[in-house]
CSV table of C-alpha atoms in Angstrom, one decimal:
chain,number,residue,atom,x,y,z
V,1,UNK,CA,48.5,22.1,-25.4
V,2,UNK,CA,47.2,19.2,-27.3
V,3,UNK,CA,50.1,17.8,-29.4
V,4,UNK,CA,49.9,16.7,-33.4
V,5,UNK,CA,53.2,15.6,-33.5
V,6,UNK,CA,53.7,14.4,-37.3
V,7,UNK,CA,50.2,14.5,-38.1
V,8,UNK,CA,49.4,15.6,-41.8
V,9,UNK,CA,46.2,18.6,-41.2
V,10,UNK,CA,44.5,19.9,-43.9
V,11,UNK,CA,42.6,23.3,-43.1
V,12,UNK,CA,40.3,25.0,-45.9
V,13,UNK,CA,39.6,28.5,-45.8
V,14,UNK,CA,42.6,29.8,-44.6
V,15,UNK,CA,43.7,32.9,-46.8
V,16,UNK,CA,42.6,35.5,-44.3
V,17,UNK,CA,45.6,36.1,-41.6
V,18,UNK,CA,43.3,36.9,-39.2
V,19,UNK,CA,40.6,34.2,-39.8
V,20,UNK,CA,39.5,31.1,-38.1
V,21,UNK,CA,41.2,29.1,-40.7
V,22,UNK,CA,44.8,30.2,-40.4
V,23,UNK,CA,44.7,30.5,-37.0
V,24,UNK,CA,43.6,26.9,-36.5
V,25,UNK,CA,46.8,26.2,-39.2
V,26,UNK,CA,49.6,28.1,-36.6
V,27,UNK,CA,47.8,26.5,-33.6
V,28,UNK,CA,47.6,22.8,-35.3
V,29,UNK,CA,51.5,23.1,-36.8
V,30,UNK,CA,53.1,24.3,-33.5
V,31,UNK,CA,51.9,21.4,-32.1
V,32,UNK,CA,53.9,19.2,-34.4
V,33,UNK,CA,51.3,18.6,-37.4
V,34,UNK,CA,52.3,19.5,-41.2
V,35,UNK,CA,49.5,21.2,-42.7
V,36,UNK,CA,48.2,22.0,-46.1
V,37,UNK,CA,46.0,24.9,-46.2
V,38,UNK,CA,43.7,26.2,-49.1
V,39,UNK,CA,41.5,29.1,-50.0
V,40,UNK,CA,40.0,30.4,-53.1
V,41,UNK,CA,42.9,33.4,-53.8
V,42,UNK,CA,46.7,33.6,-54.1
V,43,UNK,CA,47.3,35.5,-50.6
V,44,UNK,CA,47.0,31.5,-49.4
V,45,UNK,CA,51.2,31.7,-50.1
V,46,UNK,CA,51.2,34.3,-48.1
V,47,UNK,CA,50.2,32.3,-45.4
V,48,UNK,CA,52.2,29.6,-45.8
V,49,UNK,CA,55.4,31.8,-45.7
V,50,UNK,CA,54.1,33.0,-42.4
V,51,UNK,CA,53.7,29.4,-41.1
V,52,UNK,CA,57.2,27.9,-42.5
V,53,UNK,CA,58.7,31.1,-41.5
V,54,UNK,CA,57.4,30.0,-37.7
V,55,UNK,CA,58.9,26.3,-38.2
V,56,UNK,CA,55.6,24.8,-39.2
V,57,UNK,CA,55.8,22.4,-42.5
V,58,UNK,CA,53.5,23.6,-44.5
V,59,UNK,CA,51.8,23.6,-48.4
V,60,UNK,CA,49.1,25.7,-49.9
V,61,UNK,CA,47.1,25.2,-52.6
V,62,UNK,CA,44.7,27.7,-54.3
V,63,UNK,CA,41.4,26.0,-54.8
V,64,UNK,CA,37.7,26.4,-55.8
V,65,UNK,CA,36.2,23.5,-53.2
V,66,UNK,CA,32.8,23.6,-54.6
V,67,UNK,CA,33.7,21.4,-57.3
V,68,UNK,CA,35.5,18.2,-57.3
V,69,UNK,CA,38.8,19.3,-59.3
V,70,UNK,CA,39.5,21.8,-56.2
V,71,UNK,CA,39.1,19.0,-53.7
V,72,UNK,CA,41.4,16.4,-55.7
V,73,UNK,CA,44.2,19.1,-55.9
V,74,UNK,CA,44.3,19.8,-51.9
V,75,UNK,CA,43.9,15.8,-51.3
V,76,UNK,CA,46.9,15.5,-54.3
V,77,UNK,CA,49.1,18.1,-52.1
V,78,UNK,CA,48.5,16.9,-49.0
V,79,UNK,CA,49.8,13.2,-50.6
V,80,UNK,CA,52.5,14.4,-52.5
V,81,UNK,CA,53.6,16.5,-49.9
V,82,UNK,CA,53.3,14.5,-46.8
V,83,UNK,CA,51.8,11.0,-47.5
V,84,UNK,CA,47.8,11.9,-47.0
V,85,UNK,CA,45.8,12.9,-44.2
V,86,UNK,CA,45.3,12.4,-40.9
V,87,UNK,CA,43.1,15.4,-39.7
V,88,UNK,CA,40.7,17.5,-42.1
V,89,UNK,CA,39.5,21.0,-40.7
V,90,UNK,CA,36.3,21.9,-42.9
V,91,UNK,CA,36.5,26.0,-42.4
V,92,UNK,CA,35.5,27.2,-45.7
V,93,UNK,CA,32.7,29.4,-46.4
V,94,UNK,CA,31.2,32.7,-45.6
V,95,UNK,CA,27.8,34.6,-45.2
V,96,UNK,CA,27.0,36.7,-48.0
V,97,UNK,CA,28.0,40.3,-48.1
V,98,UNK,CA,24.9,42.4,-49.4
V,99,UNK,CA,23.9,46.1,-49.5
V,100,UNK,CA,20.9,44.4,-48.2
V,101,UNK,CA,19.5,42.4,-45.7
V,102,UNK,CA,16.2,41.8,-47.1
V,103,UNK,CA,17.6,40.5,-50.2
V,104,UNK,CA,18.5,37.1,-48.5
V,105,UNK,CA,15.7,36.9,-46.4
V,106,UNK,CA,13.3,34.1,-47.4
V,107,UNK,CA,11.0,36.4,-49.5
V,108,UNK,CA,13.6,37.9,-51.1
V,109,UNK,CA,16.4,35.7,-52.0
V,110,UNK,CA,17.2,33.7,-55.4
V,111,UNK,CA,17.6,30.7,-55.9
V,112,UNK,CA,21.2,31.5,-57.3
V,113,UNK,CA,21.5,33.3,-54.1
V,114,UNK,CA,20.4,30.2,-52.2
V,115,UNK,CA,22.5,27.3,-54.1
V,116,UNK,CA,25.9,29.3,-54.3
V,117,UNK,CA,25.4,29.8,-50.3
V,118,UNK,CA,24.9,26.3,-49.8
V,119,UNK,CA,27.9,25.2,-52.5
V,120,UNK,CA,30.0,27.9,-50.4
V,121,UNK,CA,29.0,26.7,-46.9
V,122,UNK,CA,28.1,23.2,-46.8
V,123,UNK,CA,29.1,20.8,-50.8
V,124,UNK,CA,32.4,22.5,-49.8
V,125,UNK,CA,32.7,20.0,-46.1
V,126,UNK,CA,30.7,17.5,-48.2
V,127,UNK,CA,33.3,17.4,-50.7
V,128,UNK,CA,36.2,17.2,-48.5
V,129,UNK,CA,34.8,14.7,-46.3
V,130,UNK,CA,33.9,12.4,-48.5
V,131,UNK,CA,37.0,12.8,-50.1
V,132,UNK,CA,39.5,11.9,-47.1
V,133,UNK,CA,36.6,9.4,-45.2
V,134,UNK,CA,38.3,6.6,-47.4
V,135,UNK,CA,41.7,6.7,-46.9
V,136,UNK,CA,41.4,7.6,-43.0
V,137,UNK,CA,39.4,4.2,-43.0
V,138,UNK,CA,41.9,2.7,-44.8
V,139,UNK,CA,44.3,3.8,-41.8
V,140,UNK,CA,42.1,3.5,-38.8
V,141,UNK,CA,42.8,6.3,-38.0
V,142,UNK,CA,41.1,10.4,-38.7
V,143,UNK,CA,39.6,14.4,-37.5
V,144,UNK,CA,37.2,15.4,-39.2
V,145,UNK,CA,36.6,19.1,-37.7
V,146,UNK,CA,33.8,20.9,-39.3
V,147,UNK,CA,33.5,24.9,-38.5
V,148,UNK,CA,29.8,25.4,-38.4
V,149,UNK,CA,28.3,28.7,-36.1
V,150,UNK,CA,25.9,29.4,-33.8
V,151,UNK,CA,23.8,30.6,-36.9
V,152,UNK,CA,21.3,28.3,-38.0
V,153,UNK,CA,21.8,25.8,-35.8
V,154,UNK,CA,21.0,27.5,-32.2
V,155,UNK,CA,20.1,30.8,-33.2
V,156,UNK,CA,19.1,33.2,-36.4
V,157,UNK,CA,19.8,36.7,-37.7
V,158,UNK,CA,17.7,38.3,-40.4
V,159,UNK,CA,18.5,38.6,-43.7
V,160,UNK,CA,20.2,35.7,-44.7
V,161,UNK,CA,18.4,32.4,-45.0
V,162,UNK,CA,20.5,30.4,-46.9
V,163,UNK,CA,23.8,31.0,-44.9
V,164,UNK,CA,21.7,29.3,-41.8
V,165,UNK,CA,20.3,26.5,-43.8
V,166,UNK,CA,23.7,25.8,-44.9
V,167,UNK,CA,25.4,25.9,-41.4
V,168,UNK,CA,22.4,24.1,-40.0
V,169,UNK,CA,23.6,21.3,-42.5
V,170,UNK,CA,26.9,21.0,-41.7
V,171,UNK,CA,26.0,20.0,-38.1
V,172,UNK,CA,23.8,17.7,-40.0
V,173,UNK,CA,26.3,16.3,-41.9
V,174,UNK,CA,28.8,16.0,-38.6
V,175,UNK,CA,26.2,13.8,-36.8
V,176,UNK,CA,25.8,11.7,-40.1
V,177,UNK,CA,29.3,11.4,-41.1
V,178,UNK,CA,29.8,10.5,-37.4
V,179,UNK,CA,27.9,7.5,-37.0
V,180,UNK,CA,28.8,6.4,-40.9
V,181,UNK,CA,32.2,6.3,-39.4
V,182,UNK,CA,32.7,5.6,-35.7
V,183,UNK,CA,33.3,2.3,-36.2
V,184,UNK,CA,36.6,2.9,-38.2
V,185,UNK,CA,38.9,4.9,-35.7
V,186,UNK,CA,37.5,8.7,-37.2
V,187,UNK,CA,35.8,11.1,-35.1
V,188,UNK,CA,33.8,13.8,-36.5
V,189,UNK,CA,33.0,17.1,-34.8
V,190,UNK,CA,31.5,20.8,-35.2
V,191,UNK,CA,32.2,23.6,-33.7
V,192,UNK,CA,29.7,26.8,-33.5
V,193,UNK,CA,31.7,30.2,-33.2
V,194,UNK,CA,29.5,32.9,-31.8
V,195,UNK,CA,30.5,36.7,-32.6
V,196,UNK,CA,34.6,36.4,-33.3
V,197,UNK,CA,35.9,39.3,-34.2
V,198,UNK,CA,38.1,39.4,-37.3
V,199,UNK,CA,39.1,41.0,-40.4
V,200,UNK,CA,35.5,40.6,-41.9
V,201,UNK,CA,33.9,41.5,-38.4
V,202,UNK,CA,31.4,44.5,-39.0
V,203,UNK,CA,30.6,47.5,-36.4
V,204,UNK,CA,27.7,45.9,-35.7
V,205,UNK,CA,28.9,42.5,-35.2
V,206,UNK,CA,31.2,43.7,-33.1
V,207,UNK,CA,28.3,45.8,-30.8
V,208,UNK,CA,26.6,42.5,-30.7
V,209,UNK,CA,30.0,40.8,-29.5
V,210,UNK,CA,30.0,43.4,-27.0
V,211,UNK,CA,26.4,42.5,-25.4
V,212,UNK,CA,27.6,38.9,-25.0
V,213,UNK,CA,27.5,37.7,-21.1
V,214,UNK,CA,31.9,38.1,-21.7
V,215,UNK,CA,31.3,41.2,-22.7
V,216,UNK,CA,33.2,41.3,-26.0
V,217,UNK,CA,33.7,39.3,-29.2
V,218,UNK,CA,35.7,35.7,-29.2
V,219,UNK,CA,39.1,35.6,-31.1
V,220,UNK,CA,40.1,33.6,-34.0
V,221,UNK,CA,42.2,31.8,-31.9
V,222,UNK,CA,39.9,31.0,-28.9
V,223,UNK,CA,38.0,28.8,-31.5
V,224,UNK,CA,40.9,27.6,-33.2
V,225,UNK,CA,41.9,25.6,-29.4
V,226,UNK,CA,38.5,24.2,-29.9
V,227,UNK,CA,39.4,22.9,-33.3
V,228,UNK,CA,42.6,21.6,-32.0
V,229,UNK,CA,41.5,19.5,-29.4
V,230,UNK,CA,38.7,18.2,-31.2
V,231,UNK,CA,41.4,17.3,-34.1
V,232,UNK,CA,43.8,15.8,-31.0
V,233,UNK,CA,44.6,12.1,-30.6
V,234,UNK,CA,43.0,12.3,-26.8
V,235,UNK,CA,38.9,12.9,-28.6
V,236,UNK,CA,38.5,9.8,-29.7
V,237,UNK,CA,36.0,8.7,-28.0
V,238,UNK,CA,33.8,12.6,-28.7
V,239,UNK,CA,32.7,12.4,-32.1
V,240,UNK,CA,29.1,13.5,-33.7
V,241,UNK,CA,29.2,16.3,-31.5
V,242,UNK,CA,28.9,20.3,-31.6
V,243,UNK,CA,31.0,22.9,-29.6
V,244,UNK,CA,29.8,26.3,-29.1
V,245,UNK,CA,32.2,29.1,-28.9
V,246,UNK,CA,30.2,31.7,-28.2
V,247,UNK,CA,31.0,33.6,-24.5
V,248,UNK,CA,27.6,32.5,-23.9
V,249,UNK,CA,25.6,34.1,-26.0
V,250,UNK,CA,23.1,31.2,-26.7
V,251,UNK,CA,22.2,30.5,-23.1
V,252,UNK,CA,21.7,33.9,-21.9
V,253,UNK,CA,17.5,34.3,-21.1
V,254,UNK,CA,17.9,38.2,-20.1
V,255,UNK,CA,18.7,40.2,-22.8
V,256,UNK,CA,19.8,44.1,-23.3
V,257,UNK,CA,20.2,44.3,-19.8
């Protein structure tokens, strides 16, 4: 396994103990790193008592990332805590939960609809990075890993424009970051989960994880290795780039087979 040891991790989006988030937390902190994870809700101490409970150093901060108060109290943590940050993993976000698909398709959604998906999904990483790009400069040294999905950038469901635009953006903002930063020791990266199956996972997302060519959904913590080496010491020379996690979904031509 790729090793942290004494890194500081920061990992958004990590209330759900079944999520991407905390599952890149356990998988970043048992190799060595201290980590501060955030999400929007109190069950975020929750998971820090699983993590310290499991050896892992660990802080958690309840946070609204969409505006810049949230981001200064994680970056204030993480400082206080353990000295500031080596390694920021921007997971926060979600698609929209609606009775109805139409209602985010491009006829049908609001423009409230449309900027709080794009606050939720892509300011949040924007946020965050530009937050910690200066003091990882300052040290030479910094992982940027940004949870994207195969939605919107390879592929599209209906229903929910926004959520695609948004994720579309964050590999946007990966390549840009990347290249704005390259020079000074930091490496920026995306991954693209496919179907996973957790907590949130519907029936039908699940059926659709099924008709992958592995025939089933991915696991929170089969992307959360991909995060992990991205976030390693041994990727520094991979930055600006997109992993898809995804069982192959994307590449298959035959379909319902």
């Amino acid at each position: 396994m790729t090793t942290h040891d004494q890194r500081v991790a920061v990992i958004t989006g990590a209330g759900s103990p079944h999520g991407i988030g905390f599952a890149a937390a356990r998988l970043l902190g048992a190799g060595g790193s201290r980590v501060v994870i955030t999400s929007t809700t109190d069950r975020i101490f929750e998971r820090v008592a699983e993590l310290r409970a499991a050896g892992v150093r660990a802080e958690g901060v309840v946070a609204d990332l969409t505006g810049q108060a949230g981001v200064d109290a994680v970056l204030a943590r993480a400082s206080d805590s353990f000295g500031g940050v080596d390694v920021l993993v921007n997971n926060a976000g979600m698609t929209a939960v609606s009775d109805s698909s139409a209602s985010g398709a491009v006829g049908g959604a609001s423009l409230d609809h449309w900027h709080a998906s794009l606050d939720r999904n892509l300011t949040t990483a924007y946020l965050m990075t530009r937050a910690v790009t200066g003091p990882m400069r300052a040290a030479g040294y910094g992982r940027i890993v940004n949870v994207s999905s195969v939605s919107g950038p390879v592929a599209a469901y209906p229903g929910d424009v926004a959520y695609h635009a948004a994720k579309a953006g964050v590999v946007g903002l990966t390549r840009a970051t990347a290249i704005d930063t390259a020079a000074a020791g930091i490496t920026v990266n995306a991954v693209a989960p496919g179907w996973i199956d957790t907590a949130s996972a519907s029936d039908h997302e699940r059926r659709m994880g099924a008709a992958t060519p592995v025939g089933r959904s991915g696991t929170a913590d089969e992307v959360a290795y991909a995060i992990a080496f991205l976030a390693g010491e041994g990727a520094s020379y991979i930055t600006g780039q997109l992993i898809t996690v995804d069982g192959a979904n994307t590449i298959s031509e035959e379909r319902g087979r």
